[in-house]
């Protein structure tokens, strides 16, 4: 009779959390509640102090939480606890992780495992995996999605790396991960080898960007175009989230909260709202997203770079991201505004049935959300093929069912069955149900965009989705003219229509060149 699987908490007994910021501190409490003794260290002493103040007030911890200011003492605190030392990194991508690895490397031993829960570039992850493998240590790149609330109560996890190390930590990660609200399954899977785990998280954040922009555009459309109040929009989002294609969609759900929330001292972080109760928090928020400019966030633009490099069209993701980039330098934007004198959004005219119009807007939002999923999953599929990762796309949908930002029950129910039978489908639009849904919602999206253009609404992600659907399934797109011009000035050559092996033919340079203008 096979022996029972070792208790995952008893296997490790302790975990060292590197980084005591928003995410790391919440992970520390979550692991403590599972029964692990937690050691936590941060380069900022004040972050450690804050965690220890919270720990004194905590009532549900089963394991201890101990803070350290000295990194050597922190590392040695894990010695002799479980079968091996286990670390969770929750720090900014790039140099910080390299720096900390250099600090603790002399205390690492064969068999130790490092879970990198930061938003790291998958190539850096693979470099560290090779570096750690030289001393017998496993570096697992693990996406952690859902923000600090989920880090506290159970996030979506996408670990990738050494299969033997993953086998050891998966039981613990299944305990920690969010659970699918419908089935109770843990929202974690062994994504694959190398940097695959961080790649999936990167694309998750790319999809998130397309969805965030779409919903922001819908909010602005209703507020500036239809004249709806914050509370009215909040009620609409709440209704969208109750049933239909946007049922149990995380961003729509919190969108309702964002619209309705008023300032109270309870929500203060550093005094915001204390002297101005009852006003909307949203009115205190500037149209300025800076995470891309200050280097604290890399995953969205890495997704766009990857889509171009791997030749996967992801315009919804890209258009939403480019608006974010433009928003960051508000000073420059205000100066440009004076020069360009662009019209501001104005009320939408000619609406005969506002209820029907809002329903079409809902369908347009859903269409853009679904397109974002298609684009992101196709990028994962292409990378998986290129890198030999063998990523199971159905499992990606499973881990995104709870604890993460892109969770969307209807879309997951639509996609997961097909992707479970064809684990690495190269084009999600080949799925009959998906193509039907996109086709069914194309006209509502087009109508919404026509009114948006006339009323000067901001709709970059939504308009990009409309064009995407037109050209991604187009049979007479204008690249015919583009190809001719490139042959004219660069002798790029071309394929001919109705020629076997060329039309449709492989993605391959054509054999024909016309001497348009002899040199």
mmCIF file of C-alpha atoms in Angstrom, residues 79-409:
data_model
loop_
_atom_site.group_PDB
_atom_site.id
_atom_site.type_symbol
_atom_site.label_atom_id
_atom_site.label_comp_id
_atom_site.label_asym_id
_atom_site.label_seq_id
_atom_site.Cartn_x
_atom_site.Cartn_y
_atom_site.Cartn_z
ATOM 1 C CA UNK A 79 18.090 25.979 9.253
ATOM 2 C CA UNK A 80 17.063 22.649 10.757
ATOM 3 C CA UNK A 81 13.327 23.273 10.499
ATOM 4 C CA UNK A 82 12.040 21.118 7.648
ATOM 5 C CA UNK A 83 13.509 18.856 4.990
ATOM 6 C CA UNK A 84 14.999 21.893 3.235
ATOM 7 C CA UNK A 85 14.870 25.670 3.347
ATOM 8 C CA UNK A 86 11.993 27.292 1.499
ATOM 9 C CA UNK A 87 11.934 30.949 0.481
ATOM 10 C CA UNK A 88 9.290 33.189 -1.037
ATOM 11 C CA UNK A 89 10.605 36.269 -2.836
ATOM 12 C CA UNK A 90 8.129 39.136 -3.153
ATOM 13 C CA UNK A 91 10.211 42.029 -4.436
ATOM 14 C CA UNK A 92 10.534 44.263 -7.491
ATOM 15 C CA UNK A 93 11.722 42.669 -10.711
ATOM 16 C CA UNK A 94 15.254 42.996 -12.005
ATOM 17 C CA UNK A 95 18.264 43.939 -9.872
ATOM 18 C CA UNK A 96 16.640 43.552 -6.403
ATOM 19 C CA UNK A 97 16.188 39.792 -6.813
ATOM 20 C CA UNK A 98 19.746 39.388 -8.117
ATOM 21 C CA UNK A 99 21.032 41.426 -5.195
ATOM 22 C CA UNK A 100 19.214 39.365 -2.564
ATOM 23 C CA UNK A 101 20.233 36.100 -4.197
ATOM 24 C CA UNK A 102 23.831 37.263 -3.973
ATOM 25 C CA UNK A 103 23.362 38.079 -0.271
ATOM 26 C CA UNK A 104 21.967 34.678 0.715
ATOM 27 C CA UNK A 105 23.723 32.401 -1.750
ATOM 28 C CA UNK A 106 26.477 31.398 0.683
ATOM 29 C CA UNK A 107 23.824 30.101 3.115
ATOM 30 C CA UNK A 108 21.938 28.054 0.525
ATOM 31 C CA UNK A 109 22.340 24.287 0.429
ATOM 32 C CA UNK A 110 21.556 21.563 -2.048
ATOM 33 C CA UNK A 111 17.816 20.909 -2.093
ATOM 34 C CA UNK A 112 16.731 24.384 -0.983
ATOM 35 C CA UNK A 113 13.878 25.944 -2.949
ATOM 36 C CA UNK A 114 13.245 29.586 -3.805
ATOM 37 C CA UNK A 115 9.794 30.632 -4.992
ATOM 38 C CA UNK A 116 10.045 33.921 -6.872
ATOM 39 C CA UNK A 117 6.583 35.425 -6.499
ATOM 40 C CA UNK A 118 7.455 38.760 -8.095
ATOM 41 C CA UNK A 119 6.432 39.947 -11.552
ATOM 42 C CA UNK A 120 9.713 38.972 -13.156
ATOM 43 C CA UNK A 121 10.781 38.729 -16.772
ATOM 44 C CA UNK A 122 10.878 35.058 -17.700
ATOM 45 C CA UNK A 123 14.361 35.305 -19.232
ATOM 46 C CA UNK A 124 15.785 36.607 -15.957
ATOM 47 C CA UNK A 125 13.994 33.765 -14.196
ATOM 48 C CA UNK A 126 15.676 31.238 -16.462
ATOM 49 C CA UNK A 127 19.076 32.842 -15.858
ATOM 50 C CA UNK A 128 18.622 32.535 -12.087
ATOM 51 C CA UNK A 129 17.413 28.965 -12.483
ATOM 52 C CA UNK A 130 20.668 28.094 -14.228
ATOM 53 C CA UNK A 131 22.713 29.944 -11.605
ATOM 54 C CA UNK A 132 20.980 28.204 -8.710
ATOM 55 C CA UNK A 133 21.103 24.783 -10.365
ATOM 56 C CA UNK A 134 24.900 24.953 -10.192
ATOM 57 C CA UNK A 135 24.674 24.691 -6.386
ATOM 58 C CA UNK A 136 21.724 22.283 -6.323
ATOM 59 C CA UNK A 137 19.116 24.930 -5.461
ATOM 60 C CA UNK A 138 15.801 25.186 -7.313
ATOM 61 C CA UNK A 139 14.539 28.608 -8.371
ATOM 62 C CA UNK A 140 10.846 28.479 -9.253
ATOM 63 C CA UNK A 141 9.370 31.421 -11.132
ATOM 64 C CA UNK A 142 5.834 31.749 -9.819
ATOM 65 C CA UNK A 143 3.202 34.223 -10.873
ATOM 66 C CA UNK A 144 1.094 35.438 -7.948
ATOM 67 C CA UNK A 145 -2.088 37.142 -9.063
ATOM 68 C CA UNK A 146 -4.909 38.910 -7.305
ATOM 69 C CA UNK A 147 -3.285 41.825 -5.516
ATOM 70 C CA UNK A 148 -2.540 42.092 -1.831
ATOM 71 C CA UNK A 149 -6.044 40.993 -0.795
ATOM 72 C CA UNK A 150 -5.602 37.663 -2.564
ATOM 73 C CA UNK A 151 -2.031 37.337 -1.301
ATOM 74 C CA UNK A 152 -3.597 37.366 2.161
ATOM 75 C CA UNK A 153 -6.508 35.001 1.524
ATOM 76 C CA UNK A 154 -5.403 32.912 -1.462
ATOM 77 C CA UNK A 155 -4.095 34.041 -4.863
ATOM 78 C CA UNK A 156 -3.961 32.460 -8.284
ATOM 79 C CA UNK A 157 -0.541 30.830 -8.679
ATOM 80 C CA UNK A 158 1.412 29.872 -11.809
ATOM 81 C CA UNK A 159 4.673 28.172 -10.785
ATOM 82 C CA UNK A 160 7.186 26.941 -13.340
ATOM 83 C CA UNK A 161 10.624 25.402 -13.102
ATOM 84 C CA UNK A 162 12.336 22.206 -11.995
ATOM 85 C CA UNK A 163 9.698 19.424 -12.032
ATOM 86 C CA UNK A 164 11.092 17.623 -8.974
ATOM 87 C CA UNK A 165 11.100 20.808 -6.906
ATOM 88 C CA UNK A 166 7.605 21.634 -8.111
ATOM 89 C CA UNK A 167 6.419 18.201 -7.045
ATOM 90 C CA UNK A 168 7.666 18.965 -3.533
ATOM 91 C CA UNK A 169 6.016 22.390 -3.197
ATOM 92 C CA UNK A 170 2.749 21.791 -5.060
ATOM 93 C CA UNK A 171 0.913 20.317 -2.026
ATOM 94 C CA UNK A 172 1.710 23.464 -0.032
ATOM 95 C CA UNK A 173 0.765 25.730 -2.925
ATOM 96 C CA UNK A 174 -2.553 23.920 -3.289
ATOM 97 C CA UNK A 175 -3.283 24.743 0.349
ATOM 98 C CA UNK A 176 -2.363 28.399 -0.139
ATOM 99 C CA UNK A 177 -3.968 29.045 -3.524
ATOM 100 C CA UNK A 178 -7.409 30.493 -4.128
ATOM 101 C CA UNK A 179 -10.162 27.973 -4.742
ATOM 102 C CA UNK A 180 -12.463 27.899 -7.757
ATOM 103 C CA UNK A 181 -15.837 29.167 -6.441
ATOM 104 C CA UNK A 182 -17.692 26.580 -8.550
ATOM 105 C CA UNK A 183 -15.647 23.426 -7.955
ATOM 106 C CA UNK A 184 -13.378 24.145 -5.012
ATOM 107 C CA UNK A 185 -10.302 23.213 -7.069
ATOM 108 C CA UNK A 186 -7.103 25.061 -6.120
ATOM 109 C CA UNK A 187 -6.199 27.806 -8.582
ATOM 110 C CA UNK A 188 -2.645 26.584 -9.086
ATOM 111 C CA UNK A 189 -1.005 24.279 -11.594
ATOM 112 C CA UNK A 190 2.463 23.122 -12.543
ATOM 113 C CA UNK A 191 2.706 25.363 -15.608
ATOM 114 C CA UNK A 192 5.852 23.819 -17.025
ATOM 115 C CA UNK A 193 9.650 24.083 -17.074
ATOM 116 C CA UNK A 194 11.929 27.105 -17.203
ATOM 117 C CA UNK A 195 10.337 30.532 -17.155
ATOM 118 C CA UNK A 196 6.892 29.300 -18.186
ATOM 119 C CA UNK A 197 5.262 30.230 -14.879
ATOM 120 C CA UNK A 198 6.361 33.838 -15.053
ATOM 121 C CA UNK A 199 5.475 33.931 -18.747
ATOM 122 C CA UNK A 200 1.877 32.935 -17.998
ATOM 123 C CA UNK A 201 1.692 35.591 -15.274
ATOM 124 C CA UNK A 202 3.125 38.168 -17.677
ATOM 125 C CA UNK A 203 0.408 37.402 -20.212
ATOM 126 C CA UNK A 204 -2.240 37.365 -17.477
ATOM 127 C CA UNK A 205 -1.216 40.950 -16.761
ATOM 128 C CA UNK A 206 -1.327 41.776 -20.458
ATOM 129 C CA UNK A 207 -4.900 40.469 -20.664
ATOM 130 C CA UNK A 208 -5.638 42.414 -17.498
ATOM 131 C CA UNK A 209 -4.421 45.584 -19.220
ATOM 132 C CA UNK A 210 -6.791 45.119 -22.142
ATOM 133 C CA UNK A 211 -9.692 44.494 -19.781
ATOM 134 C CA UNK A 212 -8.816 47.407 -17.487
ATOM 135 C CA UNK A 213 -8.727 49.809 -20.411
ATOM 136 C CA UNK A 214 -11.987 48.483 -21.849
ATOM 137 C CA UNK A 215 -13.841 48.923 -18.570
ATOM 138 C CA UNK A 216 -12.342 52.365 -17.980
ATOM 139 C CA UNK A 217 -13.491 53.362 -21.458
ATOM 140 C CA UNK A 218 -16.995 52.042 -20.726
ATOM 141 C CA UNK A 219 -17.078 53.991 -17.439
ATOM 142 C CA UNK A 220 -16.021 57.200 -19.189
ATOM 143 C CA UNK A 221 -18.521 56.560 -21.984
ATOM 144 C CA UNK A 222 -21.399 56.262 -19.523
ATOM 145 C CA UNK A 223 -20.277 59.182 -17.367
ATOM 146 C CA UNK A 224 -19.267 61.706 -20.026
ATOM 147 C CA UNK A 225 -21.284 60.377 -22.953
ATOM 148 C CA UNK A 226 -24.535 59.352 -21.283
ATOM 149 C CA UNK A 227 -24.395 61.705 -18.297
ATOM 150 C CA UNK A 228 -24.759 58.940 -15.709
ATOM 151 C CA UNK A 229 -23.686 59.493 -12.116
ATOM 152 C CA UNK A 230 -21.094 57.362 -10.358
ATOM 153 C CA UNK A 231 -23.809 55.572 -8.393
ATOM 154 C CA UNK A 232 -25.817 54.874 -11.531
ATOM 155 C CA UNK A 233 -22.754 53.416 -13.247
ATOM 156 C CA UNK A 234 -21.976 51.402 -10.112
ATOM 157 C CA UNK A 235 -25.479 49.945 -10.224
ATOM 158 C CA UNK A 236 -25.049 49.061 -13.905
ATOM 159 C CA UNK A 237 -21.738 47.316 -13.248
ATOM 160 C CA UNK A 238 -23.317 45.414 -10.358
ATOM 161 C CA UNK A 239 -26.161 44.279 -12.616
ATOM 162 C CA UNK A 240 -23.703 43.208 -15.322
ATOM 163 C CA UNK A 241 -21.863 41.149 -12.715
ATOM 164 C CA UNK A 242 -24.977 39.276 -11.590
ATOM 165 C CA UNK A 243 -25.760 37.371 -14.782
ATOM 166 C CA UNK A 244 -24.866 36.953 -18.423
ATOM 167 C CA UNK A 245 -21.480 37.140 -20.082
ATOM 168 C CA UNK A 246 -19.944 39.377 -17.391
ATOM 169 C CA UNK A 247 -21.179 37.298 -14.466
ATOM 170 C CA UNK A 248 -18.640 37.018 -11.647
ATOM 171 C CA UNK A 249 -16.103 39.093 -13.500
ATOM 172 C CA UNK A 250 -13.667 40.481 -10.953
ATOM 173 C CA UNK A 251 -12.963 43.819 -12.638
ATOM 174 C CA UNK A 252 -16.654 44.528 -13.217
ATOM 175 C CA UNK A 253 -17.340 43.664 -9.577
ATOM 176 C CA UNK A 254 -14.712 45.996 -8.153
ATOM 177 C CA UNK A 255 -15.670 48.582 -10.782
ATOM 178 C CA UNK A 256 -19.024 48.818 -9.054
ATOM 179 C CA UNK A 257 -17.259 49.350 -5.720
ATOM 180 C CA UNK A 258 -14.987 52.028 -7.196
ATOM 181 C CA UNK A 259 -17.996 53.955 -8.492
ATOM 182 C CA UNK A 260 -19.928 53.811 -5.232
ATOM 183 C CA UNK A 261 -17.233 54.244 -2.585
ATOM 184 C CA UNK A 262 -17.214 57.508 -0.669
ATOM 185 C CA UNK A 263 -14.433 58.888 1.492
ATOM 186 C CA UNK A 264 -14.421 57.943 5.155
ATOM 187 C CA UNK A 265 -11.628 57.952 7.740
ATOM 188 C CA UNK A 266 -11.834 54.132 7.677
ATOM 189 C CA UNK A 267 -10.344 54.071 4.196
ATOM 190 C CA UNK A 268 -7.479 56.411 4.983
ATOM 191 C CA UNK A 269 -3.964 55.307 4.198
ATOM 192 C CA UNK A 270 -2.081 58.532 4.848
ATOM 193 C CA UNK A 271 -4.851 60.887 5.822
ATOM 194 C CA UNK A 272 -6.762 60.892 2.528
ATOM 195 C CA UNK A 273 -10.403 61.770 3.039
ATOM 196 C CA UNK A 274 -10.225 62.412 6.759
ATOM 197 C CA UNK A 275 -11.255 66.036 6.416
ATOM 198 C CA UNK A 276 -13.625 65.564 3.489
ATOM 199 C CA UNK A 277 -16.061 62.790 4.310
ATOM 200 C CA UNK A 278 -18.858 61.678 1.979
ATOM 201 C CA UNK A 279 -17.234 62.705 -1.315
ATOM 202 C CA UNK A 280 -16.389 60.024 -3.872
ATOM 203 C CA UNK A 281 -12.901 58.554 -3.650
ATOM 204 C CA UNK A 282 -12.880 58.417 -7.447
ATOM 205 C CA UNK A 283 -12.869 62.216 -7.540
ATOM 206 C CA UNK A 284 -9.526 62.169 -5.722
ATOM 207 C CA UNK A 285 -7.889 59.946 -8.352
ATOM 208 C CA UNK A 286 -5.917 61.611 -11.147
ATOM 209 C CA UNK A 287 -5.934 60.200 -14.703
ATOM 210 C CA UNK A 288 -2.276 59.273 -14.348
ATOM 211 C CA UNK A 289 -0.968 55.674 -14.354
ATOM 212 C CA UNK A 290 2.750 55.764 -13.571
ATOM 213 C CA UNK A 291 3.730 52.137 -12.879
ATOM 214 C CA UNK A 292 5.069 51.773 -16.411
ATOM 215 C CA UNK A 293 7.100 54.987 -16.284
ATOM 216 C CA UNK A 294 8.707 54.481 -12.885
ATOM 217 C CA UNK A 295 9.808 50.909 -13.628
ATOM 218 C CA UNK A 296 7.794 49.208 -10.887
ATOM 219 C CA UNK A 297 5.739 47.253 -13.420
ATOM 220 C CA UNK A 298 7.116 45.476 -16.458
ATOM 221 C CA UNK A 299 4.679 42.722 -17.350
ATOM 222 C CA UNK A 300 2.268 44.718 -19.562
ATOM 223 C CA UNK A 301 4.914 46.087 -21.898
ATOM 224 C CA UNK A 302 6.803 42.782 -21.903
ATOM 225 C CA UNK A 303 3.565 41.233 -23.177
ATOM 226 C CA UNK A 304 3.405 43.746 -26.011
ATOM 227 C CA UNK A 305 7.071 43.205 -26.872
ATOM 228 C CA UNK A 306 6.554 39.446 -26.854
ATOM 229 C CA UNK A 307 3.487 39.688 -29.077
ATOM 230 C CA UNK A 308 5.486 41.582 -31.699
ATOM 231 C CA UNK A 309 8.508 39.297 -31.422
ATOM 232 C CA UNK A 310 6.414 36.128 -31.680
ATOM 233 C CA UNK A 311 4.143 37.526 -34.422
ATOM 234 C CA UNK A 312 0.887 37.292 -32.469
ATOM 235 C CA UNK A 313 -1.569 40.134 -33.017
ATOM 236 C CA UNK A 314 -2.597 41.571 -29.613
ATOM 237 C CA UNK A 315 -4.040 45.029 -30.392
ATOM 238 C CA UNK A 316 -6.546 45.182 -27.519
ATOM 239 C CA UNK A 317 -3.738 44.614 -25.048
ATOM 240 C CA UNK A 318 -1.425 47.050 -26.836
ATOM 241 C CA UNK A 319 -3.923 49.887 -27.318
ATOM 242 C CA UNK A 320 -4.945 49.814 -23.672
ATOM 243 C CA UNK A 321 -1.311 49.866 -22.628
ATOM 244 C CA UNK A 322 -0.406 52.766 -24.887
ATOM 245 C CA UNK A 323 -3.157 54.874 -23.308
ATOM 246 C CA UNK A 324 -1.637 54.043 -19.911
ATOM 247 C CA UNK A 325 1.756 55.177 -21.140
ATOM 248 C CA UNK A 326 0.320 58.434 -22.463
ATOM 249 C CA UNK A 327 -1.428 59.032 -19.151
ATOM 250 C CA UNK A 328 1.740 58.807 -17.060
ATOM 251 C CA UNK A 329 3.412 62.079 -18.046
ATOM 252 C CA UNK A 330 0.473 64.343 -17.282
ATOM 253 C CA UNK A 331 2.573 67.509 -17.390
ATOM 254 C CA UNK A 332 3.635 66.786 -20.959
ATOM 255 C CA UNK A 333 0.107 65.727 -21.880
ATOM 256 C CA UNK A 334 -1.370 69.008 -20.638
ATOM 257 C CA UNK A 335 1.130 70.983 -22.691
ATOM 258 C CA UNK A 336 0.353 68.911 -25.783
ATOM 259 C CA UNK A 337 -3.365 69.454 -25.160
ATOM 260 C CA UNK A 338 -2.875 73.203 -25.548
ATOM 261 C CA UNK A 339 -1.128 72.671 -28.875
ATOM 262 C CA UNK A 340 -3.495 70.091 -30.350
ATOM 263 C CA UNK A 341 -6.730 71.581 -29.004
ATOM 264 C CA UNK A 342 -8.497 68.233 -29.304
ATOM 265 C CA UNK A 343 -12.242 68.122 -28.540
ATOM 266 C CA UNK A 344 -13.224 66.734 -25.162
ATOM 267 C CA UNK A 345 -15.795 63.933 -24.822
ATOM 268 C CA UNK A 346 -19.312 65.231 -25.286
ATOM 269 C CA UNK A 347 -22.811 63.803 -24.805
ATOM 270 C CA UNK A 348 -23.803 61.042 -27.189
ATOM 271 C CA UNK A 349 -26.647 62.145 -29.437
ATOM 272 C CA UNK A 350 -29.361 60.269 -31.276
ATOM 273 C CA UNK A 351 -29.965 57.523 -28.708
ATOM 274 C CA UNK A 352 -33.580 56.401 -28.974
ATOM 275 C CA UNK A 353 -33.456 53.703 -26.302
ATOM 276 C CA UNK A 354 -30.889 54.270 -23.533
ATOM 277 C CA UNK A 355 -31.549 50.854 -21.959
ATOM 278 C CA UNK A 356 -30.824 49.107 -25.251
ATOM 279 C CA UNK A 357 -27.758 51.290 -25.776
ATOM 280 C CA UNK A 358 -26.338 50.320 -22.374
ATOM 281 C CA UNK A 359 -27.054 46.670 -23.171
ATOM 282 C CA UNK A 360 -25.074 47.034 -26.397
ATOM 283 C CA UNK A 361 -22.272 48.648 -24.408
ATOM 284 C CA UNK A 362 -22.288 45.640 -22.073
ATOM 285 C CA UNK A 363 -21.995 43.314 -25.049
ATOM 286 C CA UNK A 364 -19.204 45.456 -26.491
ATOM 287 C CA UNK A 365 -17.283 45.217 -23.210
ATOM 288 C CA UNK A 366 -17.735 41.452 -23.174
ATOM 289 C CA UNK A 367 -16.548 41.220 -26.774
ATOM 290 C CA UNK A 368 -13.373 43.139 -25.901
ATOM 291 C CA UNK A 369 -12.793 41.007 -22.809
ATOM 292 C CA UNK A 370 -13.130 37.827 -24.866
ATOM 293 C CA UNK A 371 -10.807 39.229 -27.533
ATOM 294 C CA UNK A 372 -8.255 40.015 -24.801
ATOM 295 C CA UNK A 373 -8.362 36.391 -23.667
ATOM 296 C CA UNK A 374 -7.973 35.177 -27.251
ATOM 297 C CA UNK A 375 -4.948 37.375 -27.830
ATOM 298 C CA UNK A 376 -3.255 36.452 -24.556
ATOM 299 C CA UNK A 377 -3.863 32.717 -24.836
ATOM 300 C CA UNK A 378 -2.590 32.698 -28.411
ATOM 301 C CA UNK A 379 0.586 34.412 -27.209
ATOM 302 C CA UNK A 380 1.050 31.745 -24.526
ATOM 303 C CA UNK A 381 0.440 29.010 -27.100
ATOM 304 C CA UNK A 382 3.032 30.444 -29.475
ATOM 305 C CA UNK A 383 5.634 30.838 -26.722
ATOM 306 C CA UNK A 384 4.928 27.335 -25.445
ATOM 307 C CA UNK A 385 5.587 25.915 -28.899
ATOM 308 C CA UNK A 386 8.695 28.038 -29.441
ATOM 309 C CA UNK A 387 10.195 27.252 -26.028
ATOM 310 C CA UNK A 388 9.077 23.617 -25.745
ATOM 311 C CA UNK A 389 7.143 24.278 -22.535
ATOM 312 C CA UNK A 390 4.021 22.240 -23.384
ATOM 313 C CA UNK A 391 1.744 24.604 -21.455
ATOM 314 C CA UNK A 392 -1.803 23.309 -20.975
ATOM 315 C CA UNK A 393 -4.060 26.237 -21.893
ATOM 316 C CA UNK A 394 -7.044 24.635 -20.174
ATOM 317 C CA UNK A 395 -5.076 24.687 -16.926
ATOM 318 C CA UNK A 396 -4.400 28.392 -17.431
ATOM 319 C CA UNK A 397 -8.152 28.972 -17.503
ATOM 320 C CA UNK A 398 -8.560 26.840 -14.379
ATOM 321 C CA UNK A 399 -6.056 28.828 -12.318
ATOM 322 C CA UNK A 400 -7.669 32.078 -13.484
ATOM 323 C CA UNK A 401 -11.066 31.082 -12.069
ATOM 324 C CA UNK A 402 -10.351 32.482 -8.623
ATOM 325 C CA UNK A 403 -7.990 34.761 -6.750
ATOM 326 C CA UNK A 404 -6.839 36.715 -9.806
ATOM 327 C CA UNK A 405 -7.651 39.927 -11.641
ATOM 328 C CA UNK A 406 -8.866 38.420 -14.939
ATOM 329 C CA UNK A 407 -11.290 35.935 -13.388
ATOM 330 C CA UNK A 408 -14.419 35.841 -15.506
ATOM 331 C CA UNK A 409 -16.714 32.874 -15.012
#
